[in-house]
């Protein structure tokens, strides 16, 4: 819909408000924003995709996926929390903080930001980020050898994923890696509980998402888990094949986490794996 600033502002806000929104991404209060959205026939997702605050979070998510943690922390320091109008963005910011601290090994800081997100009132909670932060919290409990509390957190994750099973075609590409992370963590948890069949089920779902998105991000990590499942089933040829495939991916796209996983799996097997980069 083509409207002038004056036409868009008519009866809603001043022309200056519209100009600030268009030129600088300055978002008005929620009431005015909703009226503008209705006049332009835009959804909340449409507005969020052009919101500079959301765009900053998208960039931080990409840095996090690529394990550039220093860049994530630098970016988080520059984020102005007052720029976030939508509860979803605020929750995403908390999740990014929890995830960055967790994956860089700062467990207590990660736990703090997980708790901050979990304390958000139910009426405002975004189910995706609620499930993602439960995934991190579960992994923290695992590292503290409290598998019971980890299982309680993972139950929340499983319930969320179960609600999505019949609507997988609705998974947004922007959150795709979050779903992969959840399935990966569930598979690892199942292995810790000596349930390779359940681990394989979760792993297949993670592979399916990557295949649908034509993505190889985290693929090496999934292959290591696949190797561990094969090892539990005494399938030595399959285990070796998965480790070699993960090694080749590591040579193309070296990743600190994949490197650690390769070293760990090689220490348990007779296969030598090089992670010298």
Backbone as JSON, one array per atom type, in Angstrom:
{
  "sequence": "XXXXXXXXXXXXXXXXXXXXXXXXXXXXXXXXXXXXXXXXXXXXXXXXXXXXXXXXXXXXXXXXXXXXXXXXXXXXXXXXXXXXXXXXXXXXXXXXXXXXXXXXXXXXXXXXXXXXXXXXXXXXXXXXXXXXXXXXXXXXXXXXXXXXXXXXXXXXXXXXXXXXXXXXXXXXXXXXXXXXXXXXXXXXXXXXXXXXXXXXXXXXXXXXXXXXXXXXXXXXXXXXXXXXXXXXXXXXXXXXXXXXXXXXXXXXXXXXXXXXXXXXXXXXXXXXXXXXX",
  "N": [[0.85, -1.19, 0.0], [0.69, 2.14, -0.98], [1.28, 4.99, 0.71], [1.44, 8.42, 1.64], [3.54, 10.06, 4.08], [1.98, 11.84, 5.51], [-0.62, 10.89, 5.01], [-0.45, 8.36, 6.19], [-0.02, 9.06, 8.81], [-2.36, 10.34, 9.54], [-4.81, 10.85, 11.91], [-3.6, 9.09, 13.62], [-0.88, 9.56, 14.5], [1.73, 12.08, 14.71], [3.2, 13.58, 11.76], [5.91, 13.71, 12.05], [6.49, 11.58, 13.73], [6.06, 9.41, 12.05], [8.01, 9.95, 10.15], [10.34, 9.65, 11.69], [10.18, 6.97, 12.21], [10.43, 5.83, 9.65], [12.9, 6.85, 8.73], [14.82, 6.51, 10.75], [14.18, 4.25, 12.13], [12.99, 4.53, 14.56], [10.87, 3.4, 16.93], [7.45, 3.97, 17.73], [5.14, 4.22, 20.58], [3.42, 1.21, 21.7], [0.64, 1.26, 21.16], [0.3, 3.17, 19.1], [1.96, 2.03, 17.2], [0.59, -0.37, 16.63], [-1.71, 0.63, 15.4], [-0.63, 1.79, 13.11], [0.39, -0.51, 11.89], [-2.01, -1.88, 11.37], [-3.18, -0.14, 9.52], [-1.42, -0.38, 7.4], [-1.68, -3.0, 6.84], [0.1, -4.87, 7.96], [1.86, -7.51, 9.64], [2.95, -8.41, 12.99], [5.37, -9.81, 12.78], [6.26, -8.86, 10.31], [6.91, -6.2, 10.92], [8.85, -6.55, 12.87], [10.89, -7.63, 11.37], [12.0, -5.47, 10.05], [12.79, -3.86, 12.04], [15.4, -2.11, 13.57], [16.49, -2.97, 16.03], [15.77, -5.68, 16.13], [17.16, -6.49, 13.9], [19.79, -6.17, 14.76], [19.92, -8.18, 16.67], [19.61, -10.38, 15.0], [22.07, -10.34, 13.67], [23.79, -10.83, 15.83], [22.96, -13.4, 16.47], [23.87, -14.83, 14.26], [26.63, -14.55, 14.59], [26.9, -15.96, 16.95], [26.11, -18.55, 16.17], [28.27, -19.12, 14.58], [30.24, -19.36, 16.4], [31.67, -17.12, 17.25], [32.36, -15.81, 19.84], [33.52, -13.63, 21.21], [32.84, -11.5, 19.57], [30.11, -11.6, 19.87], [29.78, -10.93, 22.6], [30.87, -8.35, 22.53], [29.01, -7.14, 20.85], [26.67, -7.39, 22.38], [27.21, -5.66, 24.46], [26.85, -3.25, 23.22], [24.21, -3.1, 22.75], [21.17, -1.46, 23.18], [18.84, -1.73, 25.57], [16.49, -0.3, 25.7], [15.66, -0.01, 23.14], [14.12, -2.13, 22.45], [10.94, -2.97, 21.77], [9.14, -5.08, 21.59], [8.05, -7.91, 23.45], [9.07, -10.37, 22.57], [11.54, -9.76, 21.37], [12.96, -8.85, 23.57], [13.11, -11.17, 25.07], [14.57, -12.73, 23.35], [17.01, -11.42, 23.42], [17.82, -11.99, 26.07], [18.06, -14.76, 25.84], [20.18, -14.94, 23.98], [22.25, -13.91, 25.5], [22.39, -15.84, 27.56], [23.03, -18.1, 26.03], [25.46, -17.37, 24.78], [27.18, -17.11, 26.98], [27.02, -19.71, 28.0], [28.04, -21.38, 25.91], [30.59, -20.41, 25.78], [31.67, -21.37, 28.02], [31.14, -20.19, 30.48], [29.47, -20.96, 32.92], [27.97, -20.25, 35.27], [27.24, -17.59, 34.8], [25.69, -17.99, 32.53], [23.61, -19.49, 33.64], [22.45, -17.56, 35.27], [21.31, -15.74, 33.37], [19.57, -17.45, 32.12], [17.75, -17.88, 34.2], [16.7, -15.31, 34.44], [15.22, -15.11, 32.08], [13.4, -17.19, 32.45], [11.83, -16.15, 34.44], [10.03, -14.45, 33.32], [6.66, -13.34, 33.0], [4.01, -15.71, 32.42], [2.07, -14.94, 30.55], [3.43, -13.34, 28.78], [5.44, -14.89, 27.74], [7.48, -16.18, 25.16], [7.1, -19.09, 23.39], [9.18, -20.41, 21.93], [11.7, -19.26, 22.77], [11.49, -19.78, 25.44], [11.63, -22.57, 25.43], [14.2, -22.89, 24.34], [15.83, -21.74, 26.32], [15.35, -23.46, 28.41], [16.61, -25.65, 27.38], [19.32, -24.89, 27.51], [19.54, -24.57, 30.29], [19.06, -27.19, 31.1], [21.34, -28.47, 30.08], [23.24, -27.27, 31.65], [22.6, -28.33, 34.16], [23.25, -30.94, 33.58], [26.03, -30.75, 33.35], [26.58, -30.3, 35.96], [26.1, -32.69, 36.98], [23.51, -33.34, 37.76], [21.19, -35.14, 36.83], [18.49, -35.5, 37.18], [17.27, -32.93, 37.52], [18.02, -31.94, 35.07], [16.51, -33.58, 33.39], [13.92, -32.71, 34.04], [13.95, -30.11, 32.99], [14.37, -30.74, 30.29], [11.99, -31.98, 29.74], [10.19, -29.9, 29.41], [11.2, -28.9, 27.03], [10.76, -31.05, 25.28], [7.96, -31.11, 25.29], [7.38, -28.7, 24.02], [8.52, -29.15, 21.45], [6.98, -31.32, 20.66], [4.55, -30.09, 20.3], [5.04, -28.85, 17.94], [5.39, -30.78, 16.06], [3.46, -31.5, 14.12], [3.52, -29.38, 12.49], [5.82, -28.77, 11.09], [6.49, -27.53, 8.75], [6.15, -24.91, 9.27], [8.31, -23.89, 10.57], [10.47, -21.28, 11.05], [13.18, -20.06, 9.09], [14.94, -18.4, 10.41], [14.9, -19.3, 13.02], [15.69, -21.85, 12.81], [18.18, -23.06, 13.53], [17.98, -23.03, 16.23], [16.09, -25.02, 16.75], [17.53, -27.22, 15.85], [19.58, -27.23, 17.75], [18.1, -27.86, 20.03], [17.15, -30.48, 19.47], [19.63, -31.74, 19.2], [20.69, -31.48, 21.81], [18.82, -32.98, 23.23], [19.27, -35.49, 22.11], [21.89, -36.01, 22.99], [21.4, -36.08, 25.72], [19.75, -38.31, 25.89], [21.59, -40.29, 25.19], [23.3, -40.12, 27.4], [21.64, -41.21, 29.23], [21.68, -43.77, 28.45], [20.11, -44.56, 26.23], [20.1, -45.25, 23.25], [18.3, -45.58, 21.12], [16.29, -43.65, 21.45], [17.91, -41.41, 21.28], [18.73, -41.59, 18.61], [16.32, -41.1, 17.33], [15.84, -38.37, 17.9], [18.08, -37.31, 16.67], [17.65, -37.85, 13.97], [15.59, -36.08, 13.42], [16.88, -33.64, 13.7], [18.77, -33.82, 11.61], [16.96, -33.84, 9.49], [15.92, -31.26, 9.52], [18.19, -29.71, 8.89], [18.69, -30.71, 6.33], [16.39, -29.86, 4.97], [16.8, -27.14, 5.01], [19.09, -26.9, 3.59], [21.55, -26.69, 4.92], [24.72, -26.82, 6.6], [25.51, -26.17, 9.08], [26.45, -27.0, 12.33], [26.4, -29.62, 11.57], [28.62, -31.33, 11.71], [28.83, -31.78, 14.47], [26.5, -33.2, 14.93], [27.1, -35.49, 13.51], [29.12, -36.59, 15.08], [27.66, -37.31, 17.34], [26.07, -39.2, 16.11], [28.05, -41.08, 15.57], [28.65, -41.88, 18.16], [26.27, -43.08, 18.9], [26.26, -45.22, 17.1], [28.48, -46.53, 18.14], [27.49, -47.36, 20.61], [25.79, -49.28, 19.72], [27.49, -51.13, 18.8], [28.33, -50.92, 16.17], [30.81, -50.73, 14.38], [31.84, -49.99, 11.81], [30.01, -48.09, 10.86], [30.3, -46.21, 12.85], [32.99, -45.37, 12.49], [32.78, -44.29, 9.9], [31.11, -42.06, 10.33], [32.69, -40.51, 12.04], [34.88, -39.95, 10.38], [33.6, -38.45, 8.4], [32.81, -36.25, 9.93], [35.33, -35.29, 10.59], [36.25, -34.46, 8.08], [34.5, -32.36, 7.57], [35.31, -30.67, 9.6], [37.85, -29.99, 8.71], [37.23, -28.4, 6.58], [35.52, -26.43, 7.66], [36.59, -25.33, 10.39], [35.73, -25.68, 13.78], [35.56, -24.73, 17.13], [33.97, -26.16, 19.04], [33.29, -28.52, 17.64], [35.87, -29.47, 17.24], [36.6, -30.11, 19.88], [34.77, -32.14, 20.38], [35.56, -34.04, 18.51], [38.13, -34.71, 19.45], [37.4, -35.82, 21.88], [35.87, -38.07, 21.12], [37.79, -39.49, 19.74], [39.51, -40.19, 21.74], [38.17, -42.19, 22.93], [38.17, -44.2, 21.16], [39.93, -46.26, 18.76], [40.55, -44.82, 16.59], [42.49, -42.38, 15.07], [42.2, -38.91, 15.33], [42.75, -35.82, 13.92], [42.94, -32.56, 15.13], [44.38, -30.3, 14.84], [44.73, -27.05, 14.29]],
  "CA": [[0.0, 0.0, 0.0], [1.49, 3.35, -1.09], [0.7, 6.12, 1.41], [2.39, 9.44, 2.05], [3.7, 10.13, 5.53], [0.82, 12.55, 6.05], [-1.77, 9.98, 4.95], [-0.25, 7.29, 7.16], [-0.1, 9.63, 10.16], [-3.68, 10.93, 9.76], [-5.64, 10.26, 12.95], [-2.84, 8.13, 14.43], [0.27, 10.2, 15.13], [2.25, 13.22, 13.95], [4.0, 13.21, 10.6], [7.27, 13.55, 12.55], [6.61, 10.22, 14.26], [6.19, 8.52, 10.89], [9.31, 10.23, 9.55], [11.37, 9.05, 12.55], [10.08, 5.52, 12.04], [10.94, 5.47, 8.33], [14.29, 7.25, 8.5], [15.77, 6.09, 11.8], [13.73, 3.03, 12.78], [12.54, 4.84, 15.92], [9.53, 2.85, 17.1], [6.56, 4.69, 18.65], [4.56, 3.36, 21.61], [2.77, 0.04, 21.13], [-0.7, 1.58, 20.64], [0.47, 3.83, 17.8], [2.53, 1.05, 16.27], [-0.46, -1.3, 16.21], [-2.6, 1.33, 14.45], [0.13, 1.9, 11.85], [0.42, -1.85, 11.32], [-3.35, -2.17, 10.83], [-3.41, 0.68, 8.31], [-0.57, -0.89, 6.33], [-1.93, -4.45, 6.72], [1.35, -5.56, 8.31], [1.84, -8.34, 10.85], [4.01, -8.14, 13.94], [6.61, -10.36, 12.22], [6.71, -7.95, 9.26], [7.52, -5.02, 11.54], [10.07, -6.98, 13.56], [11.95, -7.92, 10.4], [12.64, -4.22, 9.64], [13.16, -3.14, 13.25], [16.86, -2.17, 13.75], [16.83, -3.76, 17.21], [15.67, -7.08, 15.71], [18.25, -6.72, 12.96], [21.01, -6.32, 15.56], [19.86, -9.51, 17.27], [19.87, -11.34, 13.92], [23.52, -10.38, 13.45], [24.39, -11.49, 16.98], [22.66, -14.83, 16.37], [24.79, -15.39, 13.25], [27.95, -14.63, 15.21], [26.82, -17.04, 17.94], [26.1, -19.82, 15.43], [29.61, -19.34, 14.04], [31.12, -19.46, 17.57], [32.48, -15.91, 17.42], [31.8, -15.37, 21.12], [34.0, -12.29, 21.55], [32.02, -10.55, 18.8], [28.77, -11.6, 20.49], [29.85, -10.15, 23.83], [31.05, -6.94, 22.15], [27.73, -6.68, 20.32], [25.71, -7.3, 23.48], [27.52, -4.45, 25.22], [26.39, -2.08, 22.46], [22.75, -3.15, 22.61], [20.38, -0.6, 24.07], [17.61, -2.46, 25.9], [15.33, 0.57, 25.49], [15.26, -0.1, 21.73], [13.27, -3.29, 22.25], [9.53, -2.71, 22.07], [8.39, -6.31, 21.63], [8.51, -8.89, 24.44], [9.83, -11.43, 21.92], [12.91, -9.29, 21.21], [13.59, -8.79, 24.89], [13.42, -12.55, 25.45], [15.64, -13.19, 22.47], [18.24, -10.84, 23.96], [18.19, -12.78, 27.25], [18.51, -16.07, 25.36], [21.5, -14.79, 23.37], [23.21, -13.76, 26.6], [22.53, -17.15, 28.21], [23.67, -19.02, 25.1], [26.85, -16.96, 24.59], [27.94, -17.46, 28.18], [27.08, -21.16, 28.13], [28.92, -21.98, 24.91], [31.97, -19.99, 26.03], [32.12, -22.04, 29.23], [30.86, -19.41, 31.7], [28.22, -21.63, 33.28], [27.18, -19.53, 36.27], [26.64, -16.43, 34.13], [24.64, -18.54, 31.66], [22.5, -19.87, 34.51], [21.8, -16.31, 35.7], [20.47, -15.2, 32.3], [18.47, -18.41, 31.96], [16.77, -17.61, 35.26], [16.03, -14.06, 34.1], [14.23, -15.39, 31.04], [12.37, -18.06, 33.01], [10.99, -15.39, 35.35], [9.08, -13.63, 32.57], [5.3, -13.83, 33.23], [3.52, -16.67, 31.43], [1.28, -14.28, 29.49], [4.34, -12.7, 27.84], [6.49, -15.82, 27.32], [7.53, -16.7, 23.8], [7.36, -20.53, 23.57], [10.46, -20.82, 21.36], [12.82, -18.88, 23.63], [11.27, -20.51, 26.69], [12.17, -23.92, 25.21], [15.65, -22.8, 24.14], [16.52, -21.48, 27.58], [15.27, -24.7, 29.17], [17.66, -26.52, 26.82], [20.59, -24.47, 28.11], [19.5, -24.87, 31.72], [19.2, -28.64, 31.23], [22.74, -28.82, 29.85], [23.98, -26.81, 32.84], [22.38, -29.34, 35.2], [24.04, -32.11, 33.19], [27.43, -30.51, 33.7], [26.67, -30.37, 37.41], [25.78, -34.09, 37.32], [22.16, -33.49, 38.32], [20.41, -35.59, 35.68], [17.05, -35.37, 37.45], [16.86, -31.57, 37.17], [18.18, -31.83, 33.62], [15.34, -34.25, 32.78], [12.76, -31.84, 34.23], [14.05, -29.04, 31.98], [14.2, -31.32, 28.95], [10.57, -32.3, 29.56], [9.61, -28.68, 28.83], [11.66, -28.82, 25.64], [10.05, -32.09, 24.53], [6.56, -30.7, 25.13], [7.35, -27.67, 22.99], [8.77, -29.77, 20.15], [5.82, -32.15, 20.33], [3.49, -29.19, 19.81], [5.43, -28.41, 16.61], [5.59, -31.93, 15.18], [2.51, -31.54, 13.0], [3.59, -28.11, 11.76], [7.24, -28.54, 10.82], [6.66, -26.63, 7.61], [6.03, -23.54, 9.74], [9.53, -23.48, 11.26], [11.13, -20.19, 10.33], [14.61, -20.27, 8.88], [15.68, -17.64, 11.42], [14.96, -20.05, 14.29], [15.99, -23.25, 12.47], [19.31, -23.59, 14.29], [17.51, -23.25, 17.59], [15.46, -26.35, 16.77], [18.61, -28.2, 15.73], [20.24, -27.26, 19.05], [17.24, -28.58, 20.97], [17.2, -31.91, 19.15], [20.99, -32.21, 19.5], [20.82, -31.61, 23.27], [17.98, -34.11, 23.64], [19.96, -36.72, 21.7], [23.01, -36.2, 23.91], [20.83, -36.46, 27.02], [19.29, -39.7, 25.76], [22.78, -41.13, 25.25], [23.76, -40.14, 28.78], [20.71, -42.1, 29.94], [21.84, -45.08, 27.81], [18.94, -44.83, 25.39], [20.52, -44.88, 21.89], [17.15, -45.54, 20.21], [15.69, -42.32, 21.58], [18.89, -40.46, 20.75], [18.66, -41.66, 17.16], [15.07, -40.45, 16.9], [16.05, -36.92, 17.93], [19.11, -36.98, 15.7], [17.03, -37.86, 12.63], [14.81, -34.84, 13.26], [17.85, -32.56, 13.49], [19.27, -33.98, 10.23], [15.87, -33.5, 8.57], [15.83, -29.79, 9.46], [19.35, -29.23, 8.13], [18.49, -31.08, 4.93], [15.35, -28.99, 4.41], [17.34, -25.78, 4.89], [20.35, -26.98, 2.83], [22.55, -26.12, 5.82], [25.68, -27.75, 7.21], [25.87, -25.66, 10.39], [26.28, -28.0, 13.4], [26.32, -30.98, 11.02], [29.72, -32.13, 12.24], [28.49, -32.17, 15.84], [25.49, -34.25, 14.84], [27.78, -36.71, 13.05], [29.81, -37.17, 16.24], [26.62, -37.98, 18.14], [25.72, -40.39, 15.33], [29.13, -42.04, 15.79], [28.52, -42.4, 19.52], [25.12, -44.0, 18.87], [26.75, -46.43, 16.43], [29.35, -47.2, 19.08], [26.64, -48.02, 21.61], [25.17, -50.43, 19.07], [28.58, -52.0, 18.33], [28.41, -50.82, 14.71], [32.11, -50.07, 14.25], [32.03, -49.39, 10.48], [29.18, -46.88, 10.82], [30.93, -45.24, 13.76], [34.18, -44.83, 11.83], [32.34, -43.47, 8.77], [30.59, -40.79, 10.85], [33.82, -39.74, 12.56], [35.66, -39.47, 9.22], [32.8, -37.39, 7.77], [32.91, -35.08, 10.8], [36.7, -34.8, 10.44], [36.35, -33.74, 6.8], [33.8, -31.09, 7.77], [36.16, -29.84, 10.45], [38.95, -29.49, 7.89], [36.68, -27.34, 5.72], [34.98, -25.38, 8.52], [37.02, -25.62, 11.75], [34.85, -25.18, 14.83], [36.09, -25.12, 18.44], [33.17, -27.21, 19.69], [33.47, -29.76, 16.89], [37.21, -29.94, 17.55], [36.58, -30.76, 21.2], [34.01, -33.38, 20.26], [36.41, -34.98, 17.76], [39.17, -35.18, 20.36], [36.77, -36.66, 22.89], [35.48, -39.36, 20.55], [38.99, -40.22, 19.36], [40.12, -40.74, 22.96], [37.4, -43.38, 23.32], [38.25, -45.2, 20.11], [41.28, -46.48, 18.23], [40.71, -43.99, 15.4], [43.18, -41.1, 15.32], [41.54, -37.75, 14.74], [43.57, -34.62, 14.03], [42.21, -31.29, 15.25], [45.39, -29.25, 14.9], [44.43, -25.95, 13.35]],
  "C": [[0.88, 1.25, 0.0], [0.76, 4.51, -0.43], [1.79, 7.14, 1.69], [2.51, 9.42, 3.56], [2.49, 10.81, 6.17], [-0.41, 11.66, 6.08], [-1.65, 8.88, 6.0], [-0.44, 7.82, 8.58], [-1.51, 10.07, 10.52], [-4.49, 10.17, 10.81], [-4.91, 9.3, 13.87], [-1.73, 8.81, 15.21], [0.68, 11.41, 14.3], [3.05, 12.72, 12.75], [5.46, 12.98, 11.03], [7.52, 12.15, 13.1], [6.83, 9.23, 13.13], [7.56, 8.69, 10.24], [10.44, 9.57, 10.35], [11.38, 7.53, 12.4], [10.72, 5.09, 10.72], [12.45, 5.73, 8.19], [15.28, 6.65, 9.5], [15.35, 4.8, 12.5], [13.27, 3.26, 14.2], [11.09, 4.4, 16.1], [8.72, 3.67, 18.08], [6.03, 3.74, 19.73], [3.72, 2.26, 20.93], [1.41, 0.36, 20.52], [-0.61, 2.2, 19.25], [1.01, 2.84, 16.77], [1.48, 0.08, 15.76], [-1.41, -0.65, 15.2], [-1.92, 1.5, 13.09], [0.16, 0.55, 11.14], [-0.92, -2.19, 10.68], [-3.61, -1.39, 9.55], [-2.62, 0.16, 7.12], [-0.77, -2.38, 6.07], [-0.66, -5.25, 6.94], [1.14, -6.39, 9.58], [2.97, -7.91, 11.76], [5.35, -8.63, 13.41], [7.17, -9.46, 11.12], [7.47, -6.77, 9.85], [8.84, -5.4, 12.2], [11.22, -7.19, 12.59], [12.66, -6.66, 9.93], [13.04, -3.37, 10.84], [14.68, -3.24, 13.45], [17.28, -3.01, 14.94], [16.8, -5.25, 16.86], [16.81, -7.44, 14.77], [19.56, -6.93, 13.69], [21.06, -7.71, 16.19], [20.1, -10.59, 16.22], [21.37, -11.48, 13.67], [24.24, -11.08, 14.6], [24.15, -13.0, 16.95], [23.6, -15.5, 15.37], [26.19, -15.54, 13.84], [27.99, -15.78, 16.23], [26.86, -18.4, 17.25], [27.48, -20.16, 14.9], [30.69, -19.34, 15.14], [32.09, -18.29, 17.71], [32.03, -15.22, 18.71], [32.26, -13.97, 21.51], [33.18, -11.23, 20.83], [30.61, -10.46, 19.39], [28.78, -10.73, 21.74], [30.03, -8.65, 23.54], [29.74, -6.35, 21.65], [26.69, -6.5, 21.41], [25.94, -6.05, 24.31], [26.99, -3.18, 24.54], [24.87, -2.01, 22.34], [22.1, -2.25, 23.64], [19.04, -1.28, 24.34], [16.37, -1.62, 25.66], [14.84, 0.54, 24.05], [14.25, -1.21, 21.49], [11.85, -3.02, 22.73], [8.78, -4.01, 22.33], [8.94, -7.27, 22.69], [9.38, -9.99, 23.82], [11.29, -11.02, 21.75], [13.65, -9.26, 22.54], [13.98, -10.19, 25.35], [14.54, -13.12, 24.59], [17.0, -12.67, 22.95], [18.73, -11.64, 25.17], [18.71, -14.16, 26.84], [19.91, -15.98, 24.77], [22.58, -14.64, 24.44], [23.47, -15.11, 27.26], [23.33, -18.1, 27.32], [25.15, -18.67, 24.91], [27.7, -17.34, 25.79], [28.08, -18.97, 28.31], [28.11, -21.76, 27.18], [30.37, -21.51, 25.04], [32.48, -20.51, 27.37], [31.87, -21.3, 30.53], [29.48, -19.83, 32.24], [27.36, -20.84, 34.25], [26.51, -18.3, 35.67], [25.5, -16.88, 33.22], [23.4, -18.88, 32.49], [21.73, -18.64, 34.97], [20.84, -15.79, 34.63], [19.34, -16.16, 31.95], [17.36, -18.11, 32.96], [16.0, -16.33, 34.98], [14.93, -14.28, 33.07], [13.08, -16.23, 31.58], [11.4, -17.3, 33.91], [9.98, -14.49, 34.64], [7.67, -14.19, 32.77], [4.8, -14.7, 32.09], [2.81, -15.99, 30.26], [2.18, -13.64, 28.43], [5.37, -13.66, 27.24], [6.36, -16.22, 25.86], [7.92, -18.17, 23.89], [8.72, -20.98, 23.05], [11.62, -20.5, 22.31], [12.7, -19.51, 25.02], [11.86, -21.91, 26.57], [13.69, -23.89, 25.05], [16.39, -22.58, 25.45], [16.43, -22.68, 28.51], [16.32, -25.71, 28.67], [19.01, -26.19, 27.45], [20.64, -24.85, 29.59], [19.67, -26.38, 31.95], [20.65, -29.07, 31.05], [23.63, -28.36, 31.02], [23.83, -27.83, 33.97], [23.16, -30.61, 34.88], [25.49, -31.95, 33.6], [27.65, -30.56, 35.21], [26.26, -31.75, 37.94], [24.45, -34.24, 38.06], [21.22, -33.84, 37.17], [18.91, -35.48, 35.91], [16.57, -33.97, 37.05], [17.01, -31.32, 35.67], [16.97, -32.43, 32.91], [14.09, -33.4, 32.91], [12.77, -30.72, 33.2], [13.8, -29.58, 30.58], [12.74, -31.71, 28.69], [9.84, -31.1, 28.97], [9.97, -28.55, 27.36], [10.9, -29.82, 24.77], [8.6, -31.71, 24.29], [6.43, -29.63, 24.05], [7.53, -28.28, 21.6], [7.61, -30.65, 19.71], [4.69, -31.3, 19.77], [3.78, -28.73, 18.38], [5.5, -29.55, 15.59], [4.7, -31.94, 13.96], [2.59, -30.3, 12.14], [5.03, -27.76, 11.43], [7.47, -27.59, 9.66], [6.57, -25.17, 8.02], [7.3, -23.04, 10.43], [10.23, -22.42, 10.44], [12.63, -20.45, 10.21], [15.43, -19.56, 9.95], [15.83, -18.38, 12.73], [15.35, -21.5, 14.06], [17.11, -23.83, 13.33], [18.95, -23.78, 15.76], [16.86, -24.61, 17.74], [16.52, -27.44, 16.68], [19.32, -28.36, 17.07], [19.41, -28.05, 20.07], [17.29, -30.08, 20.73], [18.57, -32.5, 19.46], [21.15, -32.44, 21.0], [20.0, -32.79, 23.79], [18.64, -35.45, 23.28], [21.12, -37.03, 22.64], [22.52, -36.65, 25.28], [20.37, -37.92, 26.99], [20.47, -40.67, 25.82], [23.32, -41.24, 26.67], [22.9, -41.07, 29.63], [20.67, -43.49, 29.31], [20.6, -45.5, 27.03], [19.28, -44.43, 23.95], [19.37, -44.8, 20.9], [16.49, -44.16, 20.24], [16.63, -41.26, 21.03], [18.85, -40.42, 19.23], [17.42, -40.98, 16.61], [15.24, -38.92, 16.85], [17.06, -36.49, 16.87], [18.54, -36.92, 14.29], [16.27, -36.56, 12.39], [15.74, -33.64, 13.02], [18.41, -32.62, 12.06], [18.22, -33.53, 9.21], [15.76, -31.98, 8.41], [16.99, -29.23, 8.63], [19.2, -29.52, 6.64], [17.47, -30.16, 4.27], [15.87, -27.58, 4.17], [18.63, -25.72, 4.08], [21.5, -26.35, 3.64], [23.48, -27.2, 6.35], [26.12, -27.28, 8.59], [25.5, -26.68, 11.47], [26.25, -29.44, 12.88], [27.42, -31.87, 11.59], [29.44, -32.63, 13.65], [27.46, -33.3, 15.84], [26.11, -35.57, 14.4], [28.55, -37.38, 14.19], [28.83, -37.91, 17.14], [26.19, -39.26, 17.44], [26.77, -41.48, 15.52], [29.0, -42.68, 17.17], [27.35, -43.38, 19.62], [25.54, -45.32, 18.21], [27.66, -47.23, 17.35], [28.58, -47.96, 20.13], [26.02, -49.29, 21.03], [26.2, -51.4, 18.5], [28.67, -52.03, 16.81], [29.68, -50.03, 14.36], [32.31, -49.38, 12.9], [31.25, -48.08, 10.37], [29.78, -45.79, 11.71], [32.12, -44.57, 13.1], [33.8, -43.91, 10.68], [31.86, -42.1, 9.23], [31.72, -39.91, 11.36], [34.64, -39.15, 11.41], [34.92, -38.33, 8.53], [32.88, -36.11, 8.6], [34.3, -34.44, 10.7], [36.86, -33.98, 9.16], [35.64, -32.38, 6.89], [34.65, -30.13, 8.59], [37.32, -29.24, 9.66], [38.49, -28.34, 6.99], [36.23, -26.14, 6.56], [35.37, -25.67, 9.97], [36.13, -24.93, 12.77], [35.4, -25.64, 16.17], [35.3, -26.25, 19.1], [33.34, -28.55, 18.97], [34.86, -30.34, 17.15], [37.27, -30.68, 18.88], [35.86, -32.1, 21.13], [34.82, -34.45, 19.53], [37.5, -35.56, 18.66], [38.6, -36.14, 21.4], [36.43, -38.03, 22.34], [36.7, -40.18, 20.15], [39.66, -40.84, 20.58], [39.4, -42.01, 23.42], [37.52, -44.5, 22.29], [39.69, -45.33, 19.63], [41.55, -45.61, 17.0], [41.4, -42.68, 15.76], [42.48, -39.98, 14.6], [42.41, -36.53, 14.98], [42.68, -33.39, 14.11], [43.21, -30.14, 15.39], [45.1, -28.21, 13.84], [45.19, -24.7, 13.76]]
}
